[in-house]
PDB file of C-alpha atoms in Angstrom:
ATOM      1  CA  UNK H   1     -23.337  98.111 138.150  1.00  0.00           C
ATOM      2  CA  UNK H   2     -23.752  95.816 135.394  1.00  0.00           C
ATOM      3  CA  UNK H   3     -26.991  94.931 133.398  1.00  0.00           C
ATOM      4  CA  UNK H   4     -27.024  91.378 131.670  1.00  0.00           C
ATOM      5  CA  UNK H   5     -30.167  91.084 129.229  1.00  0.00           C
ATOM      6  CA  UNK H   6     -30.247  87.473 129.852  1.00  0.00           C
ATOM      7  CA  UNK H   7     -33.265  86.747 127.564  1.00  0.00           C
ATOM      8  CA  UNK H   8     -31.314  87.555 124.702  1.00  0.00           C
ATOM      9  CA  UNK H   9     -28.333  86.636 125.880  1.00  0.00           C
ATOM     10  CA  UNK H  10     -29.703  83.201 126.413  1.00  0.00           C
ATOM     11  CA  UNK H  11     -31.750  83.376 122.677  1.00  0.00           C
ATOM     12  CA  UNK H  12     -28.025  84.250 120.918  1.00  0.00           C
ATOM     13  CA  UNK H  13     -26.166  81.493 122.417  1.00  0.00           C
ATOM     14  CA  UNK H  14     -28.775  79.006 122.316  1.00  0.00           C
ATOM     15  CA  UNK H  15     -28.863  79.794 118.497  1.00  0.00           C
ATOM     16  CA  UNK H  16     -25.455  79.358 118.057  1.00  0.00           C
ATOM     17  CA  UNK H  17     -25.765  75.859 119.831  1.00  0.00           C
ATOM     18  CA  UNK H  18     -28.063  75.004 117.229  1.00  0.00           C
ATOM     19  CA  UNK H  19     -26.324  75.966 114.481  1.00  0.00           C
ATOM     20  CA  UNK H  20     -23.232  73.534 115.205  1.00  0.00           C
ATOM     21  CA  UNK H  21     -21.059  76.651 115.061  1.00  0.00           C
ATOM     22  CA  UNK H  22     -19.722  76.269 118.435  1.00  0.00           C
ATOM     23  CA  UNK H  23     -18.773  72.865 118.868  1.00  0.00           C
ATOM     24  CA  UNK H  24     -20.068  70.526 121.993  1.00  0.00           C
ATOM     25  CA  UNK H  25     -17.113  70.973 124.664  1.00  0.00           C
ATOM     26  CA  UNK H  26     -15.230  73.816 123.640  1.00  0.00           C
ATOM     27  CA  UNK H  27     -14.033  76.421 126.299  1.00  0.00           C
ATOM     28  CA  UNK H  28     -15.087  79.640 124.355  1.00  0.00           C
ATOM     29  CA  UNK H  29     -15.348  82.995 126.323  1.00  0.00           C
ATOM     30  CA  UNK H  30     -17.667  85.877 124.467  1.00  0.00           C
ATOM     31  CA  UNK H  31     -16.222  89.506 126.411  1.00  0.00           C
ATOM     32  CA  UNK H  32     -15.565  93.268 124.796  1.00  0.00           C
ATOM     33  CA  UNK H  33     -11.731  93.095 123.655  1.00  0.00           C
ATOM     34  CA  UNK H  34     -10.411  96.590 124.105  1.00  0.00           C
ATOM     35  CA  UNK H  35      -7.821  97.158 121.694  1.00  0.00           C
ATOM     36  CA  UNK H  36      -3.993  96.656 122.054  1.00  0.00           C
ATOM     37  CA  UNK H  37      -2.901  97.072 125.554  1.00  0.00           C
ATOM     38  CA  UNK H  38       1.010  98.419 125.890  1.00  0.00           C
ATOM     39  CA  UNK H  39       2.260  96.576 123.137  1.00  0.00           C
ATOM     40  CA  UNK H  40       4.056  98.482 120.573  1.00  0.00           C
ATOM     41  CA  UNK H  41       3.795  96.227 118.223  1.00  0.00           C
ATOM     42  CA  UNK H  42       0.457  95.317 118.218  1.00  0.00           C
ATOM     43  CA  UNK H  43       0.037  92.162 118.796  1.00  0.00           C
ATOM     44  CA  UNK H  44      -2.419  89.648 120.132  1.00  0.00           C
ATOM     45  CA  UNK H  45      -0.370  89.507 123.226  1.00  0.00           C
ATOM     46  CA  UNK H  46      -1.608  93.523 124.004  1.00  0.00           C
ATOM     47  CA  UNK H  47      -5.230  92.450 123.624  1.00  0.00           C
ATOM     48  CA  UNK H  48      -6.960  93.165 126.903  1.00  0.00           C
ATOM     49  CA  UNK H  49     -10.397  91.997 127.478  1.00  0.00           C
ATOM     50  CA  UNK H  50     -12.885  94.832 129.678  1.00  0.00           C
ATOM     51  CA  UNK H  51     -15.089  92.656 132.201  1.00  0.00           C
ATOM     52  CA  UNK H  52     -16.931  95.719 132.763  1.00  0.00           C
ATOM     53  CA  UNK H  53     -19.462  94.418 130.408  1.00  0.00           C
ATOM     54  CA  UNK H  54     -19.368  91.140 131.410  1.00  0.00           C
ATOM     55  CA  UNK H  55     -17.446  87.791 130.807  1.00  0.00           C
ATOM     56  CA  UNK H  56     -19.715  84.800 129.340  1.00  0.00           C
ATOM     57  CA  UNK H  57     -17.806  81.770 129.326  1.00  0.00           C
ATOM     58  CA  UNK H  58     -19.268  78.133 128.820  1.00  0.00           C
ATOM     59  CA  UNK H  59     -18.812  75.060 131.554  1.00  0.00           C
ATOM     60  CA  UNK H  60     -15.229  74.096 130.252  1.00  0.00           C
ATOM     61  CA  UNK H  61     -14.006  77.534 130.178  1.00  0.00           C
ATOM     62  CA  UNK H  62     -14.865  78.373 133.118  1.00  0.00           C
ATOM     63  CA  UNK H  63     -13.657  74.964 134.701  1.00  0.00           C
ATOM     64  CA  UNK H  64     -10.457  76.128 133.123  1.00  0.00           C
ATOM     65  CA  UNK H  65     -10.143  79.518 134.957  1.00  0.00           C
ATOM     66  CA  UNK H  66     -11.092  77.906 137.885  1.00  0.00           C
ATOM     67  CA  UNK H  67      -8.443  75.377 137.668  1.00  0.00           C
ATOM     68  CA  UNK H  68      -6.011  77.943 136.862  1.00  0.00           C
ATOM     69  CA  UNK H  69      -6.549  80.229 140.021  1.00  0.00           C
ATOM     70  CA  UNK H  70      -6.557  77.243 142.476  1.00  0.00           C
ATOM     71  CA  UNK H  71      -3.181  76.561 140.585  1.00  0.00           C
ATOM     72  CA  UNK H  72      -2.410  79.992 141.587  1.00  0.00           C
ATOM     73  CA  UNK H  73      -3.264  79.565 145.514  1.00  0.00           C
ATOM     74  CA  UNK H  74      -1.094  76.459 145.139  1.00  0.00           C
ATOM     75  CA  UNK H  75       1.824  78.155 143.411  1.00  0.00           C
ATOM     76  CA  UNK H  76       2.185  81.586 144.209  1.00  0.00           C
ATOM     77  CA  UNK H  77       5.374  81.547 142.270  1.00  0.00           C
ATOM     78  CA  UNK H  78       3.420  80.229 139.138  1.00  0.00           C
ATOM     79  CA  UNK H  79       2.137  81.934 135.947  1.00  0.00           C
ATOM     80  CA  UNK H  80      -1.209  81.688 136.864  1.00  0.00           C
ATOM     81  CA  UNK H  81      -1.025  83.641 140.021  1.00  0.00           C
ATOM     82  CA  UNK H  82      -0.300  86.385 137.847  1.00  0.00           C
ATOM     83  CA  UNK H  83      -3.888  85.795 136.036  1.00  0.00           C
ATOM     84  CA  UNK H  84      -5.283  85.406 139.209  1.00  0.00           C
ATOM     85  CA  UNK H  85      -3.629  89.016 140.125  1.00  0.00           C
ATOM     86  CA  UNK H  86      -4.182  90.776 137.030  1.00  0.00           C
ATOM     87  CA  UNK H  87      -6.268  93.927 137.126  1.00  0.00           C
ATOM     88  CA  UNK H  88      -7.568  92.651 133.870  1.00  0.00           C
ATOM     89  CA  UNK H  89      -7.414  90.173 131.302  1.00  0.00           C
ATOM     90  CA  UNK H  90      -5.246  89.445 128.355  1.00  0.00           C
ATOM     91  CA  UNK H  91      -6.392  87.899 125.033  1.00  0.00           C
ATOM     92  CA  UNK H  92      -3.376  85.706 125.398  1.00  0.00           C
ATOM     93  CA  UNK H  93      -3.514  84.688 128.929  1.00  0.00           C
ATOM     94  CA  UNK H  94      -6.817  83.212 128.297  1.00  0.00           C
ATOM     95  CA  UNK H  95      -5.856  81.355 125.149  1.00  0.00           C
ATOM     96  CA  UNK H  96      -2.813  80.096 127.183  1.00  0.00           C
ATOM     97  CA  UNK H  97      -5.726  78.402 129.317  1.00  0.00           C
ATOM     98  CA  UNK H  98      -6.805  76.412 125.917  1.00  0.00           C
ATOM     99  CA  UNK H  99      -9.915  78.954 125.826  1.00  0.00           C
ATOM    100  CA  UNK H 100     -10.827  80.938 122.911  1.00  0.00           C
ATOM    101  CA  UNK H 101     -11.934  83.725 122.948  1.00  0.00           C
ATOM    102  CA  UNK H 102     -14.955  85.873 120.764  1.00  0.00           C
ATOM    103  CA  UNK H 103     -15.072  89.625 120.793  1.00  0.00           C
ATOM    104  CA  UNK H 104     -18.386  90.546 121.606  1.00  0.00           C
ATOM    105  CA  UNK H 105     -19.421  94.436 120.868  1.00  0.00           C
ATOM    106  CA  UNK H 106     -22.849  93.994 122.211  1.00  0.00           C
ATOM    107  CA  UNK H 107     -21.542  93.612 125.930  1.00  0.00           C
ATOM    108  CA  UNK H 108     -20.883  97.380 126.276  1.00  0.00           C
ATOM    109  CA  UNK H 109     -18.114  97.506 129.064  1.00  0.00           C
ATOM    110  CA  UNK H 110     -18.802 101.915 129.781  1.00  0.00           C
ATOM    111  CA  UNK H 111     -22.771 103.406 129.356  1.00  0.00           C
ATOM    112  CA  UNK H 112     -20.848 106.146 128.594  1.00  0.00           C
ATOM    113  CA  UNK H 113     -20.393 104.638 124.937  1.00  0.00           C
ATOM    114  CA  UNK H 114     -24.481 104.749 124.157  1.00  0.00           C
ATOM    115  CA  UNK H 115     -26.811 107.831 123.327  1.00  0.00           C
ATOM    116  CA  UNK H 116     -27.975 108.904 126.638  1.00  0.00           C
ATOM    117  CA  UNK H 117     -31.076 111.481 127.604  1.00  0.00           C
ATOM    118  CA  UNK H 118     -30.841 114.154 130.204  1.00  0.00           C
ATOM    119  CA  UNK H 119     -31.448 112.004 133.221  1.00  0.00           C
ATOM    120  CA  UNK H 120     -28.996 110.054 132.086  1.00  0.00           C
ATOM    121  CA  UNK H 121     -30.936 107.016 131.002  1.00  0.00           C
ATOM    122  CA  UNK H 122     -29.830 105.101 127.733  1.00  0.00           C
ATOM    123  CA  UNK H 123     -31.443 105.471 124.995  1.00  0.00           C
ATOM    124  CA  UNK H 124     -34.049 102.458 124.041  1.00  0.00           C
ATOM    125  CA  UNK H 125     -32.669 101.815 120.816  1.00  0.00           C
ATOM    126  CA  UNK H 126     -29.479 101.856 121.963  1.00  0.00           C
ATOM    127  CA  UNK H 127     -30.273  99.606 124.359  1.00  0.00           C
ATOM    128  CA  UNK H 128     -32.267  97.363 121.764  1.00  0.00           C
ATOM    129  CA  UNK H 129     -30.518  93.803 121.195  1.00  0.00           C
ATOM    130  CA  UNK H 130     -26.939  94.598 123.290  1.00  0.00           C
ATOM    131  CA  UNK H 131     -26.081  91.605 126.036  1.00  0.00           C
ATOM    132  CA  UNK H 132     -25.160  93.790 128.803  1.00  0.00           C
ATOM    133  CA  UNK H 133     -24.377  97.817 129.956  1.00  0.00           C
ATOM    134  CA  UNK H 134     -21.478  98.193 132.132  1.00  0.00           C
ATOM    135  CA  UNK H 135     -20.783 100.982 134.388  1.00  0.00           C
ATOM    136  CA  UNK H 136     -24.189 101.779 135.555  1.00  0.00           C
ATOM    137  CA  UNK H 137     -24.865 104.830 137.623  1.00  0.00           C
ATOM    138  CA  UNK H 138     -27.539 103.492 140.082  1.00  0.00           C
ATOM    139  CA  UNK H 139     -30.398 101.397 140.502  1.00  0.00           C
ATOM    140  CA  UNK H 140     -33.188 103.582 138.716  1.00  0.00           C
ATOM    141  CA  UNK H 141     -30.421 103.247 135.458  1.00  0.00           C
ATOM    142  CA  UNK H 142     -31.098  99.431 135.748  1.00  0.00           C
ATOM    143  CA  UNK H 143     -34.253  99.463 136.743  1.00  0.00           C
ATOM    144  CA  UNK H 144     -35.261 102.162 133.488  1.00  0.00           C
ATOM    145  CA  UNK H 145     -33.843  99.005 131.194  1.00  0.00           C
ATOM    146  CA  UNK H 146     -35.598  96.113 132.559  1.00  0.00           C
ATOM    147  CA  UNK H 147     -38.767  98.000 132.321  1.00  0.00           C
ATOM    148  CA  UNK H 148     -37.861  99.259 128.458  1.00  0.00           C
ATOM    149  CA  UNK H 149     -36.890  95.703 127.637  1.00  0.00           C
ATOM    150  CA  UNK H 150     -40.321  94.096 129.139  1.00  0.00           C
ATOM    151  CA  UNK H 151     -42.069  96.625 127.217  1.00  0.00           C
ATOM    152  CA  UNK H 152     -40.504  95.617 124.162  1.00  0.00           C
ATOM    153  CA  UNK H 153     -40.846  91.868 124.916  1.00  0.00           C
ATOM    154  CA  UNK H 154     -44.445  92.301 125.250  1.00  0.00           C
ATOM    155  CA  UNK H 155     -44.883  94.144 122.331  1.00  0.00           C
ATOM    156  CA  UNK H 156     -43.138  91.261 120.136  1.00  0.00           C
ATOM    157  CA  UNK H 157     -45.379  89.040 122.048  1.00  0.00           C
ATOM    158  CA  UNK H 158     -48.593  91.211 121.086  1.00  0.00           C
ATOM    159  CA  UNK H 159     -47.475  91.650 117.413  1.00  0.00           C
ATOM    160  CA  UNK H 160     -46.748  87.817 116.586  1.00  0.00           C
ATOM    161  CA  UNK H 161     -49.967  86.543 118.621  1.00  0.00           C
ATOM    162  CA  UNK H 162     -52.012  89.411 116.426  1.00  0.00           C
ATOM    163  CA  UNK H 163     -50.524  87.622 113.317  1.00  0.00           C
ATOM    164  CA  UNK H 164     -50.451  84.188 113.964  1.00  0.00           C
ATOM    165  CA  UNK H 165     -54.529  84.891 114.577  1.00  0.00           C
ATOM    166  CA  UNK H 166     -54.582  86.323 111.012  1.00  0.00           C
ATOM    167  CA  UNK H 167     -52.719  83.614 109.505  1.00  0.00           C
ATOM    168  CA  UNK H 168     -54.417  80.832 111.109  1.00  0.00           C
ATOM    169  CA  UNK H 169     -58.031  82.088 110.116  1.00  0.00           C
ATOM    170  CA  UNK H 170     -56.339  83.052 106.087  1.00  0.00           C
ATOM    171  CA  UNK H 171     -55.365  79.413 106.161  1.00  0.00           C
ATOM    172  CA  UNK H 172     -58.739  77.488 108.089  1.00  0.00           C
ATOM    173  CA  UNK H 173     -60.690  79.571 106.019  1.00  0.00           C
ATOM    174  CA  UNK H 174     -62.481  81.546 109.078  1.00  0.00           C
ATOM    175  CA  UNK H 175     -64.184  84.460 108.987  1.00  0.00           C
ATOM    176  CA  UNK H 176     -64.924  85.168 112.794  1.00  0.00           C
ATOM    177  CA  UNK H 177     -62.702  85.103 115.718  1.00  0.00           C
ATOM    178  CA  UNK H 178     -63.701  82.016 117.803  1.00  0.00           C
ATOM    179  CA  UNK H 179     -63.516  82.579 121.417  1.00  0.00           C
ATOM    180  CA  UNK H 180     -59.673  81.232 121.361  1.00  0.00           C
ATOM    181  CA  UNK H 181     -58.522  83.924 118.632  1.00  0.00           C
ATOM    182  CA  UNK H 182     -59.696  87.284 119.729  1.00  0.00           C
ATOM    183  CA  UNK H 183     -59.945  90.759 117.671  1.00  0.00           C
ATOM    184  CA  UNK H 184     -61.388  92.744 115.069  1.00  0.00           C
ATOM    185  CA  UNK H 185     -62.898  90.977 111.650  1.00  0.00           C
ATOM    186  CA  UNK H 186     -61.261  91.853 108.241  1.00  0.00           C
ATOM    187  CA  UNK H 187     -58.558  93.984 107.316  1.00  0.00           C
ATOM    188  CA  UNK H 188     -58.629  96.381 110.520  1.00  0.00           C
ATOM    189  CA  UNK H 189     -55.917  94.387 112.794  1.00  0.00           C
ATOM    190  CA  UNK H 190     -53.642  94.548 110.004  1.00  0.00           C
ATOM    191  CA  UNK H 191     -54.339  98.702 109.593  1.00  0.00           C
ATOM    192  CA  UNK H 192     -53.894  98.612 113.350  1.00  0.00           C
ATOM    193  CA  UNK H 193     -50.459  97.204 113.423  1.00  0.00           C
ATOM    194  CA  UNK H 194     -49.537  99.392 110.439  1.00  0.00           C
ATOM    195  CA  UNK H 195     -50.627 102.133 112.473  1.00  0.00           C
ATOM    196  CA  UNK H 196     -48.660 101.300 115.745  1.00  0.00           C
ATOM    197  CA  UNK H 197     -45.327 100.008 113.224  1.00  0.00           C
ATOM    198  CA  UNK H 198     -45.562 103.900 111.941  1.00  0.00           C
ATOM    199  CA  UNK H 199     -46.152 105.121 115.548  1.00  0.00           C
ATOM    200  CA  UNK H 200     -43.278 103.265 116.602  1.00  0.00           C
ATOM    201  CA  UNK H 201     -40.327 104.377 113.935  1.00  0.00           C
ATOM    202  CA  UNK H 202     -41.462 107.299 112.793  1.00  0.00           C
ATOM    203  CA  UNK H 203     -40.305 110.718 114.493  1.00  0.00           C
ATOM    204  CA  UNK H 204     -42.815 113.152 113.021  1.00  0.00           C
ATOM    205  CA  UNK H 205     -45.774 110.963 114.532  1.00  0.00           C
ATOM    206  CA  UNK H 206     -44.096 111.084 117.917  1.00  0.00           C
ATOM    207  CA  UNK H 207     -44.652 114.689 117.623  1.00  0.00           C
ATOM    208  CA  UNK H 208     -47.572 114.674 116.508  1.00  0.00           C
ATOM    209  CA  UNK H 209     -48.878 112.398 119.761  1.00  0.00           C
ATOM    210  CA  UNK H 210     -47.010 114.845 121.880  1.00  0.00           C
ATOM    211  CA  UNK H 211     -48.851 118.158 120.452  1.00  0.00           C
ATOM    212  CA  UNK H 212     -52.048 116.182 120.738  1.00  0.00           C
ATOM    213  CA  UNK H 213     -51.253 115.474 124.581  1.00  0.00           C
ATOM    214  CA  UNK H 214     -50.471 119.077 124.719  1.00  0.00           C
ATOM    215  CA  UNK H 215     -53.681 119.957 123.591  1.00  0.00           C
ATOM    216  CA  UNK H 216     -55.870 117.879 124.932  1.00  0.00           C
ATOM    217  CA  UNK H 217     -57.278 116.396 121.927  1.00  0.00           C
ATOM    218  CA  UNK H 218     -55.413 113.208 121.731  1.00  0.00           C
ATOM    219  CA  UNK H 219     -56.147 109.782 122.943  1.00  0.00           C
ATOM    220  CA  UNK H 220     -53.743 107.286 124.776  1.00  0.00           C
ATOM    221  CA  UNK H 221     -52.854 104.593 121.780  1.00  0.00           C
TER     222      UNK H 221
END
């Protein structure tokens, strides 16, 4: 199985849309390029491209490969019926399609590749900010990273409402919460999110949490 984080996935491209790096109507396809693949010589030509990870492409690419592998059904005979054949794909093949391709590292074609624990789920900040995990053992894999990446979306969501709240009541001039900003008065909700920010990055306070579990003496943050 394959995970696709599409939130982010959708964040990062829609960023580079913005910025005018990617131009309006260009067939661009973002995948993991292996390495050389059988060529001695190393050239572009040996350049395969692992869709274990995933293959993003945008409309025009992806009108091209299409066009290419009816071509192929067409014309057995031609050169794209050996794309449409091809265990995998060549960095040249696609180019030879008038797409360009992007070497993407964050769609990890093998979850063999991150830091995993003993159940065999990947590690959460390993997981943090890639596209996609390819190679999946089962469903509770899959299921273990949508649940760490909502947990980590809501977070985000927590931490930038909590400040927003401080920065809108620095710059109105408030001194209470009115009934649509919510929390503490003062300095506390910034010691609070200090506190949680060390909680979260800090090893020796995760054991610290986990002795105080042990012992009984330690509330749930």
């Amino acid at each position: 199985d394959t995970w696709l984080l599409r939130e982010v996935v959708g964040e990062c491209l829609q960023r580079l849309a913005d910025s005018a790096l990617l131009p309006v109507g260009s067939p661009v396809a973002f995948a993991f390029v292996a390495g050389r693949g059988g060529d001695a010589h190393g050239s572009a030509a040996g350049a395969l491209v692992d869709l274990r990870g995933g293959l993003l492409l945008t409309m025009e690419a992806a009108v091209a490969i299409a066009s290419a592998a009816a071509g192929a059904e067409a014309d057995p005979r031609g050169s794209a019926a050996a794309l449409a054949d091809a265990p995998f794909l060549t960095v040249v093949e696609l180019e030879g399609l008038g797409i360009r391709v992007v070497h993407q590292p964050l769609l990890v074609p093998d979850a063999v590749m991150l830091p995993r624990s003993s159940r065999g789920m990947v590690s959460e900040g390993a997981a943090s900010g890639v596209w996609s995990i390819g190679q999946l053992q089962n469903a509770d894999v899959v299921d273990d990273l949508q649940e760490k990446a909502y947990g980590r979306r809501q977070l985000v969501g927590t931490l930038l409402e909590n400040f927003a709240d401080l920065v809108h009541d620095a710059v109105n001039g408030i001194d209470e919460y009115t009934d649509r900003l919510c929390g503490p008065r003062g300095l506390t909700p910034l010691q609070e999110a200090r506190s949680w920010l060390k909680f979260l990055h800090n090893d020796d306070e995760h054991i610290k949490v986990v002795r105080g579990f042990v012992g009984g003496r330690r509330e749930f943050r």
